[in-house]
Amino acid sequence: MKNNFLKINLFLILVSFSKVDGSSLEVGAEYNFHDALNYAFNADIDTLILTTSGGIYTTPEITLMDSQQFVIYEPIVIMAAPDLAERPIFTHPNGGESTSKEIFRILDDVEFKGVNFMGGIEETNGCKYGLRYGDYINPETNQLTRGSEGAVMKFYDCHFEGFHSLKDQNEQGNVIFFKRPEDEDLTQTNLTNTSVIFENCTFKDIGDEAIRISEGEKYGGDYGVVACSLLVVRNCTFDDIDAECIRIYGDKDTSSVGSSNIDGNLIGDHVTVVNSAPEVLYAKNFRAATVTNVLVAYGREPGIYRPDRGAFSLQVHLSGSTISYVDTFNLVFTEPMPVSGRIGGVKGATVDTTTIYNYDPMFVDYAIGDYTLAEGSPLYGLGSDGEAIGDLRWATNPPLAVDEDNLPKQFRLSQNYPNPFNPNTTINFALKNPGWTTLKLYDLRGREVATLFDQEMNAGFHSIAFDGPALASGMYFYRIVSGDFVATRKMLLMK
């Protein structure tokens, strides 16, 4: 009888929704989003297309299961239909006024494109979390479903706003939060090795850390686990964040040798932070964090739950972790620390102090939240890739192009973009003088795997496209030699 009931419900859902093809389903905001997810997971639908411009996708909370968060049991893509005037909105009504309500529980791969996650709008009593990754216990059956090891979570062109418990501005909230095992079995190791990617996203009015991945020390054995082995935050803006924008931990093994010392990759690239607490990024014992092209401006004191997090701006740990190309302006610190430690590399991590700046970014209109860089901003061209420092979506008024005879005043090898890449990426570099120039690619063992060029080059700005379909996924190094100039950078191929 239960199976027949399920089939009838799925038939009614299919009649209500519009099936685009064999793997996609269009969903309007008038429907219970629980129904759309349930149908997708039972009918091999891999993409849900949200068709209501500005529509609020939620649940009526009629049944016990309706009152639950949306649960991602299987891989799925959830995206806004093309050319909508406004992004579709996800929220949860939280009719039971839970102090820890979330919109989504993530157990498996998920990709969101072009949607808003709103925790404090009129249609909800308040959501503390946007999304949480972890296990899930069904309240009707009491069945435990473990979160998938290696889950991949991707967010493109999304907006997250207003996450405070019960809409109380003095209460905590997070955009994404990694849980420990649901049944408190701390020997479990399934919640590990995930990948999380945010690109072209905005985070606003968050009551604690926006991105919190810090529970891995507490389960999986004496050394804990690496809960997230790849975190990418690129072309993103954080506005009015009460604690860190990014707080991520590796495991507790800080040794410099052995397979267990590799935590993964954190890439923070072209990020703008405004109106936020002092401690913007804290990567504790997370080897291989690369933080570059970050703008932090107009800071404030931390939220009332984190009064002790006011000592520094950016901090990374362990060898292989680096900070470079950072501009800070008009910040507030509430805890003592030497100025040299405000942007810090700890336990062997490094900071390129020659690329740490203190320029006024020259926003077009900071008072109304327009963080566009004015044409005269000193941040244009200052980044590691020759672009502006900060979220490039605000870099829309670049200065006029220079004359062809205006040659670079120094050598420079820029970070490849995009990075990570699959399989194409671009490398920019500047040669102060003409000369024989080589650019080669090496694997982690130092073996040469490709020669991009080996020839005489003119002085000037240069760009080369690289296509790596024949290479395996992983970290590589690219090295340029031109006369006395030698420089090396890392790139990550992720297929």
Coordinates of C-alpha atoms in Angstrom, one line a residue:
M1 CA 0.0 0.0 0.0
K2 CA 2.9 2.4 0.8
N3 CA 4.5 1.9 -2.6
N4 CA 1.1 2.5 -4.4
F5 CA 0.6 5.7 -2.3
L6 CA 4.1 6.9 -3.3
K7 CA 3.4 6.1 -7.0
I8 CA 0.2 8.1 -6.9
N9 CA 1.9 11.1 -5.2
L10 CA 4.7 11.0 -7.8
F11 CA 2.2 10.9 -10.6
L12 CA 0.3 14.0 -9.2
I13 CA 3.6 15.8 -8.7
L14 CA 4.6 15.1 -12.3
V15 CA 1.2 16.4 -13.5
S16 CA 1.7 19.6 -11.5
F17 CA 5.3 20.2 -12.6
S18 CA 6.7 20.6 -16.1
K19 CA 9.2 18.0 -17.2
V20 CA 11.7 19.7 -19.6
D21 CA 13.4 16.5 -20.7
G22 CA 14.4 13.2 -19.2
S23 CA 16.6 14.7 -16.5
S24 CA 15.2 18.2 -15.8
L25 CA 12.1 19.4 -14.1
E26 CA 10.7 23.0 -14.0
V27 CA 9.2 24.0 -10.6
G28 CA 7.1 27.0 -9.8
A29 CA 7.2 28.7 -6.4
E30 CA 3.5 27.7 -5.8
Y31 CA 4.5 24.1 -5.0
N32 CA 5.9 22.6 -1.9
F33 CA 9.6 22.3 -2.6
H34 CA 9.7 19.0 -0.5
D35 CA 7.5 17.5 -3.2
A36 CA 9.8 18.6 -6.0
L37 CA 12.9 17.1 -4.2
N38 CA 11.1 13.9 -3.4
Y39 CA 10.0 13.4 -7.0
A40 CA 13.5 14.2 -8.3
F41 CA 15.2 11.6 -6.1
N42 CA 12.6 8.9 -7.0
A43 CA 12.5 9.6 -10.8
D44 CA 16.1 10.1 -11.7
I45 CA 15.8 13.8 -12.2
D46 CA 19.2 15.5 -11.9
T47 CA 18.2 19.2 -12.4
L48 CA 15.4 21.3 -10.8
I49 CA 14.8 24.5 -12.7
L50 CA 13.1 27.3 -10.7
T51 CA 10.8 29.3 -12.9
T52 CA 9.2 31.9 -10.7
S53 CA 11.0 35.2 -10.8
G54 CA 11.5 36.4 -7.2
G55 CA 9.4 33.5 -6.1
I56 CA 9.7 32.1 -2.5
Y57 CA 10.4 28.4 -2.6
T58 CA 9.5 26.9 0.8
T59 CA 7.1 24.5 2.5
P60 CA 3.6 24.9 4.0
E61 CA 4.6 22.8 7.1
I62 CA 1.3 20.8 7.0
T63 CA 2.9 17.5 8.1
L64 CA 5.8 16.6 10.3
M65 CA 8.0 16.0 7.3
D66 CA 6.9 19.3 5.7
S67 CA 8.2 21.1 8.8
Q68 CA 11.7 19.6 8.2
Q69 CA 14.5 21.2 6.3
F70 CA 15.0 20.3 2.7
V71 CA 17.3 17.3 2.6
I72 CA 19.7 16.6 -0.3
Y73 CA 19.8 12.8 -0.3
E74 CA 21.2 12.3 -3.8
P75 CA 23.2 14.4 -6.3
I76 CA 21.2 17.2 -7.8
V77 CA 21.5 20.6 -9.5
I78 CA 19.1 23.4 -8.4
M79 CA 19.1 26.5 -10.7
A80 CA 17.2 29.5 -11.6
A81 CA 15.7 29.5 -15.1
P82 CA 17.5 31.7 -17.6
D83 CA 16.6 35.4 -17.9
L84 CA 14.5 35.7 -14.7
A85 CA 14.2 39.3 -13.6
E86 CA 14.9 38.4 -10.0
R87 CA 16.5 35.4 -8.3
P88 CA 14.2 32.8 -6.8
I89 CA 14.4 32.7 -3.0
F90 CA 14.8 29.8 -0.6
T91 CA 13.7 30.0 3.0
H92 CA 11.9 27.9 5.7
P93 CA 8.9 29.2 7.6
N94 CA 10.1 27.7 10.9
G95 CA 6.6 27.6 12.3
G96 CA 7.8 25.7 15.3
E97 CA 10.2 28.6 16.1
S98 CA 13.3 26.3 16.4
T99 CA 16.4 28.2 17.5
S100 CA 18.5 26.1 15.1
K101 CA 16.4 25.9 11.9
E102 CA 18.2 25.4 8.6
I103 CA 16.9 25.6 5.1
F104 CA 18.9 22.7 3.6
R105 CA 20.6 19.6 5.1
I106 CA 23.3 18.4 2.6
L107 CA 24.1 14.7 2.5
D108 CA 25.4 14.4 -1.1
D109 CA 26.5 16.4 -4.1
V110 CA 24.6 19.6 -4.8
E111 CA 25.0 22.6 -7.1
F112 CA 23.0 25.8 -6.8
K113 CA 23.0 28.5 -9.5
G114 CA 21.4 31.9 -9.4
V115 CA 19.4 31.7 -6.2
N116 CA 18.9 33.6 -2.9
F117 CA 19.0 32.0 0.5
M118 CA 17.1 34.3 3.0
G119 CA 17.0 33.7 6.7
G120 CA 15.2 36.8 7.9
I121 CA 12.4 37.7 5.5
E122 CA 8.7 38.1 6.3
E123 CA 7.9 34.5 5.3
T124 CA 10.0 33.0 8.1
N125 CA 10.3 33.2 11.9
G126 CA 14.0 33.1 11.3
C127 CA 16.6 30.6 10.1
K128 CA 19.9 30.2 12.0
Y129 CA 21.6 28.3 9.1
G130 CA 21.4 28.4 5.4
L131 CA 22.8 25.0 4.9
R132 CA 24.4 22.3 7.1
Y133 CA 26.4 19.3 5.9
G134 CA 26.2 16.2 7.9
D135 CA 24.1 13.2 8.8
Y136 CA 20.3 13.2 9.1
I137 CA 17.7 11.4 11.3
N138 CA 14.2 11.1 9.8
P139 CA 11.8 12.3 12.5
E140 CA 9.1 9.9 11.4
T141 CA 11.1 6.7 11.2
N142 CA 14.1 7.6 13.4
Q143 CA 16.3 6.3 10.5
L144 CA 19.8 7.7 10.4
T145 CA 21.2 8.5 7.0
R146 CA 24.9 9.3 6.9
G147 CA 26.3 12.2 4.9
S148 CA 28.4 11.1 1.9
E149 CA 32.1 11.2 2.2
G150 CA 33.6 13.4 -0.5
A151 CA 30.4 15.3 -1.2
V152 CA 30.8 18.3 -3.6
M153 CA 28.9 21.5 -2.9
K154 CA 28.9 24.2 -5.5
F155 CA 27.3 27.7 -5.3
Y156 CA 27.4 30.0 -8.4
D157 CA 25.9 33.5 -8.5
C158 CA 24.1 33.0 -5.2
H159 CA 23.1 35.5 -2.4
F160 CA 22.9 34.6 1.3
E161 CA 21.4 37.1 3.8
G162 CA 19.9 37.5 7.2
F163 CA 21.0 34.4 9.2
H164 CA 20.3 34.9 12.9
S165 CA 18.4 32.5 15.2
L166 CA 14.8 33.6 15.3
K167 CA 15.6 36.9 13.5
D168 CA 17.3 38.2 16.6
Q169 CA 20.2 40.4 15.5
N170 CA 22.0 39.6 18.7
E171 CA 21.9 35.8 18.0
Q172 CA 24.2 33.6 16.0
G173 CA 23.8 32.3 12.4
N174 CA 25.9 30.8 9.6
V175 CA 25.5 30.4 5.9
I176 CA 27.1 27.0 5.8
F177 CA 28.0 24.8 8.8
F178 CA 29.7 21.5 8.9
K179 CA 28.3 19.2 11.6
R180 CA 29.9 16.4 13.6
P181 CA 28.2 12.9 13.4
E182 CA 24.5 13.1 14.2
D183 CA 24.5 10.2 16.7
E184 CA 27.7 11.6 18.4
D185 CA 29.6 8.4 17.3
L186 CA 32.9 10.3 17.2
T187 CA 34.7 7.3 15.5
Q188 CA 32.9 8.0 12.3
T189 CA 34.9 9.3 9.3
N190 CA 32.2 9.7 6.7
L191 CA 32.0 13.5 7.0
T192 CA 35.4 14.0 5.3
N193 CA 37.1 15.1 2.1
T194 CA 34.3 17.3 0.8
S195 CA 34.7 20.1 -1.8
V196 CA 32.9 23.4 -1.4
I197 CA 33.0 26.1 -4.1
F198 CA 31.6 29.6 -3.9
E199 CA 31.9 31.8 -7.0
N200 CA 30.3 35.2 -7.7
C201 CA 28.4 35.0 -4.4
T202 CA 27.4 37.6 -1.8
F203 CA 27.1 37.1 2.0
K204 CA 25.2 39.7 4.0
D205 CA 24.1 40.2 7.6
I206 CA 25.4 36.9 9.1
G207 CA 25.3 36.4 12.9
D208 CA 28.5 34.5 13.3
E209 CA 31.0 32.9 10.8
A210 CA 29.6 32.9 7.3
I211 CA 31.5 29.7 6.3
R212 CA 32.2 27.5 9.3
I213 CA 34.0 24.2 8.8
S214 CA 35.6 23.6 12.2
E215 CA 34.2 20.4 13.7
G216 CA 36.7 18.0 12.1
E217 CA 39.0 18.0 15.1
K218 CA 36.2 16.5 17.2
Y219 CA 35.6 13.1 15.5
G220 CA 37.4 10.4 13.4
G221 CA 40.2 9.5 15.8
D222 CA 43.0 11.1 17.8
Y223 CA 43.9 13.5 15.1
G224 CA 40.4 14.3 13.9
V225 CA 39.7 14.5 10.1
V226 CA 40.0 16.9 7.2
A227 CA 36.3 17.6 6.8
C228 CA 36.8 19.8 3.7
S229 CA 39.7 19.1 1.4
L230 CA 38.9 21.8 -1.1
L231 CA 37.4 25.2 -0.3
V232 CA 37.2 27.8 -3.1
V233 CA 35.9 31.3 -2.5
R234 CA 36.4 33.4 -5.6
N235 CA 34.8 36.7 -6.7
C236 CA 32.7 37.0 -3.5
T237 CA 31.7 39.8 -1.3
F238 CA 31.1 39.6 2.5
D239 CA 29.1 42.5 4.1
D240 CA 28.1 42.8 7.8
I241 CA 29.5 39.5 9.1
D242 CA 29.6 39.2 12.9
A243 CA 32.7 36.8 13.1
E244 CA 34.9 35.3 10.5
C245 CA 33.9 35.3 6.9
I246 CA 35.8 32.0 6.6
R247 CA 36.7 29.7 9.5
I248 CA 38.2 26.3 8.5
Y249 CA 40.2 23.7 10.4
G250 CA 42.4 21.0 9.1
D251 CA 43.0 18.0 11.4
K252 CA 45.3 18.1 14.4
D253 CA 48.3 16.5 12.7
T254 CA 50.7 19.4 12.2
S255 CA 53.7 17.3 11.3
S256 CA 55.7 18.2 8.2
V257 CA 56.2 14.7 6.9
G258 CA 53.9 11.8 6.1
S259 CA 50.8 11.4 4.1
S260 CA 48.6 12.7 6.9
N261 CA 50.1 16.1 6.8
I262 CA 48.3 17.2 3.6
D263 CA 45.0 18.9 4.5
G264 CA 43.8 19.9 1.0
N265 CA 43.4 23.3 -0.7
L266 CA 41.9 26.5 0.4
I267 CA 41.7 29.1 -2.3
G268 CA 40.5 32.6 -1.4
D269 CA 40.8 34.8 -4.5
H270 CA 39.4 38.2 -5.4
V271 CA 37.3 38.7 -2.2
T272 CA 35.9 41.9 -0.9
V273 CA 35.0 42.3 2.8
V274 CA 33.2 45.4 4.3
N275 CA 31.4 46.4 7.5
S276 CA 32.6 43.2 9.2
A277 CA 34.3 41.9 12.3
P278 CA 38.1 42.1 12.5
E279 CA 38.9 38.4 12.0
V280 CA 38.0 37.9 8.3
L281 CA 39.7 34.5 7.7
Y282 CA 41.1 31.9 10.1
A283 CA 42.6 28.7 8.5
K284 CA 43.7 26.7 11.6
N285 CA 46.2 23.9 10.9
F286 CA 45.1 23.8 7.3
R287 CA 48.1 23.2 5.1
A288 CA 48.0 24.6 1.5
A289 CA 45.8 27.7 2.0
T290 CA 46.3 30.3 -0.8
V291 CA 44.8 33.7 0.0
T292 CA 45.3 36.4 -2.5
N293 CA 43.7 39.5 -4.0
V294 CA 41.6 40.3 -0.9
L295 CA 40.2 43.7 0.0
V296 CA 39.1 44.3 3.6
A297 CA 37.7 47.8 4.3
Y298 CA 35.6 49.7 6.9
G299 CA 35.8 47.2 9.7
R300 CA 33.8 47.1 12.9
E301 CA 33.8 45.3 16.3
P302 CA 32.9 41.6 16.4
G303 CA 29.4 40.4 17.3
I304 CA 28.5 40.0 21.0
Y305 CA 29.0 36.2 20.9
R306 CA 32.6 36.6 19.7
P307 CA 34.2 39.5 21.6
D308 CA 37.6 37.7 21.6
R309 CA 37.8 37.6 17.9
G310 CA 39.3 41.0 17.2
A311 CA 43.0 40.5 17.1
F312 CA 43.9 40.0 13.4
S313 CA 42.5 40.2 9.9
L314 CA 43.8 37.2 8.1
Q315 CA 45.7 34.2 9.5
V316 CA 46.9 30.9 7.8
H317 CA 48.9 28.1 9.3
L318 CA 51.6 25.6 8.3
S319 CA 54.1 25.4 5.5
G320 CA 52.5 25.6 2.0
S321 CA 50.0 28.3 3.1
T322 CA 50.5 31.8 1.8
I323 CA 48.9 35.3 1.9
S324 CA 49.6 37.9 -0.7
Y325 CA 48.1 40.9 -2.5
V326 CA 45.9 42.2 0.3
D327 CA 44.6 45.7 0.8
T328 CA 43.2 46.8 4.1
F329 CA 41.6 50.2 4.9
N330 CA 40.0 51.7 8.0
L331 CA 39.9 48.6 10.1
V332 CA 39.0 48.1 13.8
F333 CA 40.8 45.7 16.2
T334 CA 39.6 45.0 19.7
E335 CA 42.3 42.6 20.9
P336 CA 46.0 43.3 21.3
M337 CA 48.5 42.0 18.7
P338 CA 51.6 43.5 17.0
V339 CA 50.8 45.2 13.8
S340 CA 53.0 42.7 12.0
G341 CA 50.7 39.9 13.1
R342 CA 47.4 41.4 11.9
I343 CA 47.9 39.6 8.6
G344 CA 49.8 36.5 9.7
G345 CA 51.4 33.3 8.7
V346 CA 51.8 30.9 11.6
K347 CA 53.6 27.6 12.1
G348 CA 55.6 28.0 8.8
A349 CA 53.0 29.7 6.7
T350 CA 54.2 32.8 4.8
V351 CA 53.0 36.3 4.0
D352 CA 54.4 38.3 1.1
T353 CA 54.7 41.6 3.0
T354 CA 55.7 43.4 -0.2
T355 CA 52.1 43.0 -1.5
I356 CA 50.3 44.1 1.6
Y357 CA 48.8 47.5 1.1
N358 CA 46.8 50.2 2.9
Y359 CA 45.1 52.1 0.2
D360 CA 41.7 53.7 0.2
P361 CA 39.8 51.6 -2.3
M362 CA 37.7 54.6 -3.4
F363 CA 34.3 53.0 -3.5
V364 CA 31.7 54.9 -5.6
D365 CA 29.3 55.2 -2.7
Y366 CA 30.2 53.3 0.4
A367 CA 27.3 54.8 2.4
I368 CA 24.6 53.1 0.3
G369 CA 26.5 49.8 -0.3
D370 CA 27.9 50.6 -3.7
Y371 CA 31.4 49.1 -3.5
T372 CA 32.2 49.7 -7.1
L373 CA 35.8 50.9 -7.5
A374 CA 35.9 54.4 -8.9
E375 CA 38.0 54.9 -12.0
G376 CA 40.9 56.4 -10.0
S377 CA 41.1 53.5 -7.5
P378 CA 44.6 52.4 -6.8
L379 CA 43.4 48.8 -6.6
Y380 CA 43.1 48.5 -10.4
G381 CA 45.9 46.5 -11.8
L382 CA 47.3 45.8 -8.4
G383 CA 46.3 42.2 -8.1
S384 CA 48.5 39.1 -8.6
D385 CA 46.9 38.6 -12.0
G386 CA 47.0 42.2 -13.2
E387 CA 43.4 42.7 -12.3
A388 CA 42.0 44.7 -9.4
I389 CA 42.3 43.5 -5.8
G390 CA 38.9 42.4 -4.4
D391 CA 35.7 41.0 -5.9
L392 CA 36.0 41.7 -9.6
R393 CA 32.3 42.2 -9.9
W394 CA 32.9 45.7 -8.4
A395 CA 35.8 46.4 -10.7
T396 CA 33.8 47.9 -13.5
N397 CA 35.6 51.3 -14.0
P398 CA 39.1 50.3 -15.0
P399 CA 41.5 53.1 -16.1
L400 CA 42.1 53.7 -19.8
A401 CA 44.5 51.3 -21.5
V402 CA 48.1 52.3 -21.6
D403 CA 49.9 53.1 -24.8
E404 CA 51.7 50.2 -26.6
D405 CA 55.0 51.7 -25.8
N406 CA 54.3 51.8 -22.0
L407 CA 56.2 48.6 -21.0
P408 CA 56.0 47.0 -17.5
K409 CA 58.3 48.4 -14.9
Q410 CA 59.0 45.0 -13.3
F411 CA 58.8 41.3 -14.0
R412 CA 55.7 39.4 -12.8
L413 CA 54.2 36.0 -13.0
S414 CA 50.4 36.1 -12.3
Q415 CA 48.2 33.4 -10.8
N416 CA 46.5 31.3 -13.5
Y417 CA 42.8 32.0 -13.9
P418 CA 40.6 30.1 -13.4
N419 CA 42.1 28.1 -10.6
P420 CA 41.1 25.4 -9.9
F421 CA 40.6 24.7 -13.7
N422 CA 39.2 21.9 -15.9
P423 CA 40.9 21.6 -18.3
N424 CA 41.6 25.2 -19.6
T425 CA 43.3 28.0 -17.8
T426 CA 45.2 31.2 -18.7
I427 CA 48.6 32.4 -17.4
N428 CA 49.5 36.1 -17.6
F429 CA 53.0 37.4 -17.1
A430 CA 55.0 40.6 -17.6
L431 CA 58.6 40.9 -18.9
K432 CA 60.5 44.1 -18.1
N433 CA 63.2 43.2 -20.6
P434 CA 63.3 41.1 -23.8
G435 CA 65.1 37.8 -23.6
W436 CA 65.0 34.0 -23.9
T437 CA 62.0 32.9 -21.8
T438 CA 60.8 29.5 -20.7
L439 CA 57.6 28.5 -19.0
K440 CA 57.3 24.9 -17.8
L441 CA 54.9 22.8 -15.8
Y442 CA 55.9 20.4 -13.0
D443 CA 54.1 17.8 -10.9
L444 CA 54.4 17.6 -7.1
R445 CA 57.5 15.4 -7.4
G446 CA 59.3 18.0 -9.5
R447 CA 59.0 16.1 -12.8
E448 CA 58.6 18.3 -15.9
V449 CA 55.2 17.4 -17.5
A450 CA 54.9 20.2 -20.1
T451 CA 56.8 23.1 -21.8
L452 CA 54.4 25.9 -22.5
F453 CA 57.1 27.8 -24.4
D454 CA 60.9 28.1 -24.8
Q455 CA 61.7 31.0 -27.0
E456 CA 62.9 34.6 -27.3
M457 CA 60.2 37.0 -26.0
N458 CA 59.8 40.8 -26.3
A459 CA 59.3 43.0 -23.2
G460 CA 55.7 43.6 -22.4
F461 CA 52.5 42.0 -21.1
H462 CA 51.9 38.4 -22.2
S463 CA 49.2 35.8 -21.9
I464 CA 49.2 32.1 -22.7
A465 CA 46.3 29.6 -22.6
F466 CA 47.0 26.1 -21.2
D467 CA 44.9 23.1 -22.0
G468 CA 45.4 20.1 -19.7
P469 CA 43.0 17.3 -20.7
A470 CA 45.8 14.7 -20.7
L471 CA 46.9 15.4 -17.2
A472 CA 45.5 13.8 -14.0
S473 CA 43.7 15.9 -11.4
G474 CA 46.0 17.3 -8.8
M475 CA 48.4 20.1 -7.9
Y476 CA 51.0 21.4 -10.3
F477 CA 53.7 24.1 -10.4
Y478 CA 54.4 26.4 -13.3
R479 CA 57.8 28.1 -13.4
I480 CA 59.0 31.0 -15.6
V481 CA 62.7 31.8 -16.3
S482 CA 63.7 35.0 -18.2
G483 CA 67.2 36.2 -17.7
D484 CA 67.7 36.6 -13.9
F485 CA 63.9 36.5 -13.3
V486 CA 62.6 33.2 -11.9
A487 CA 59.1 32.7 -10.4
T488 CA 57.0 29.7 -9.5
R489 CA 53.3 29.4 -8.8
K490 CA 50.8 26.6 -8.0
M491 CA 47.8 25.6 -10.1
L492 CA 45.1 23.0 -9.3
L493 CA 43.6 20.8 -12.0
M494 CA 40.2 19.4 -10.8
K495 CA 38.4 17.1 -13.2

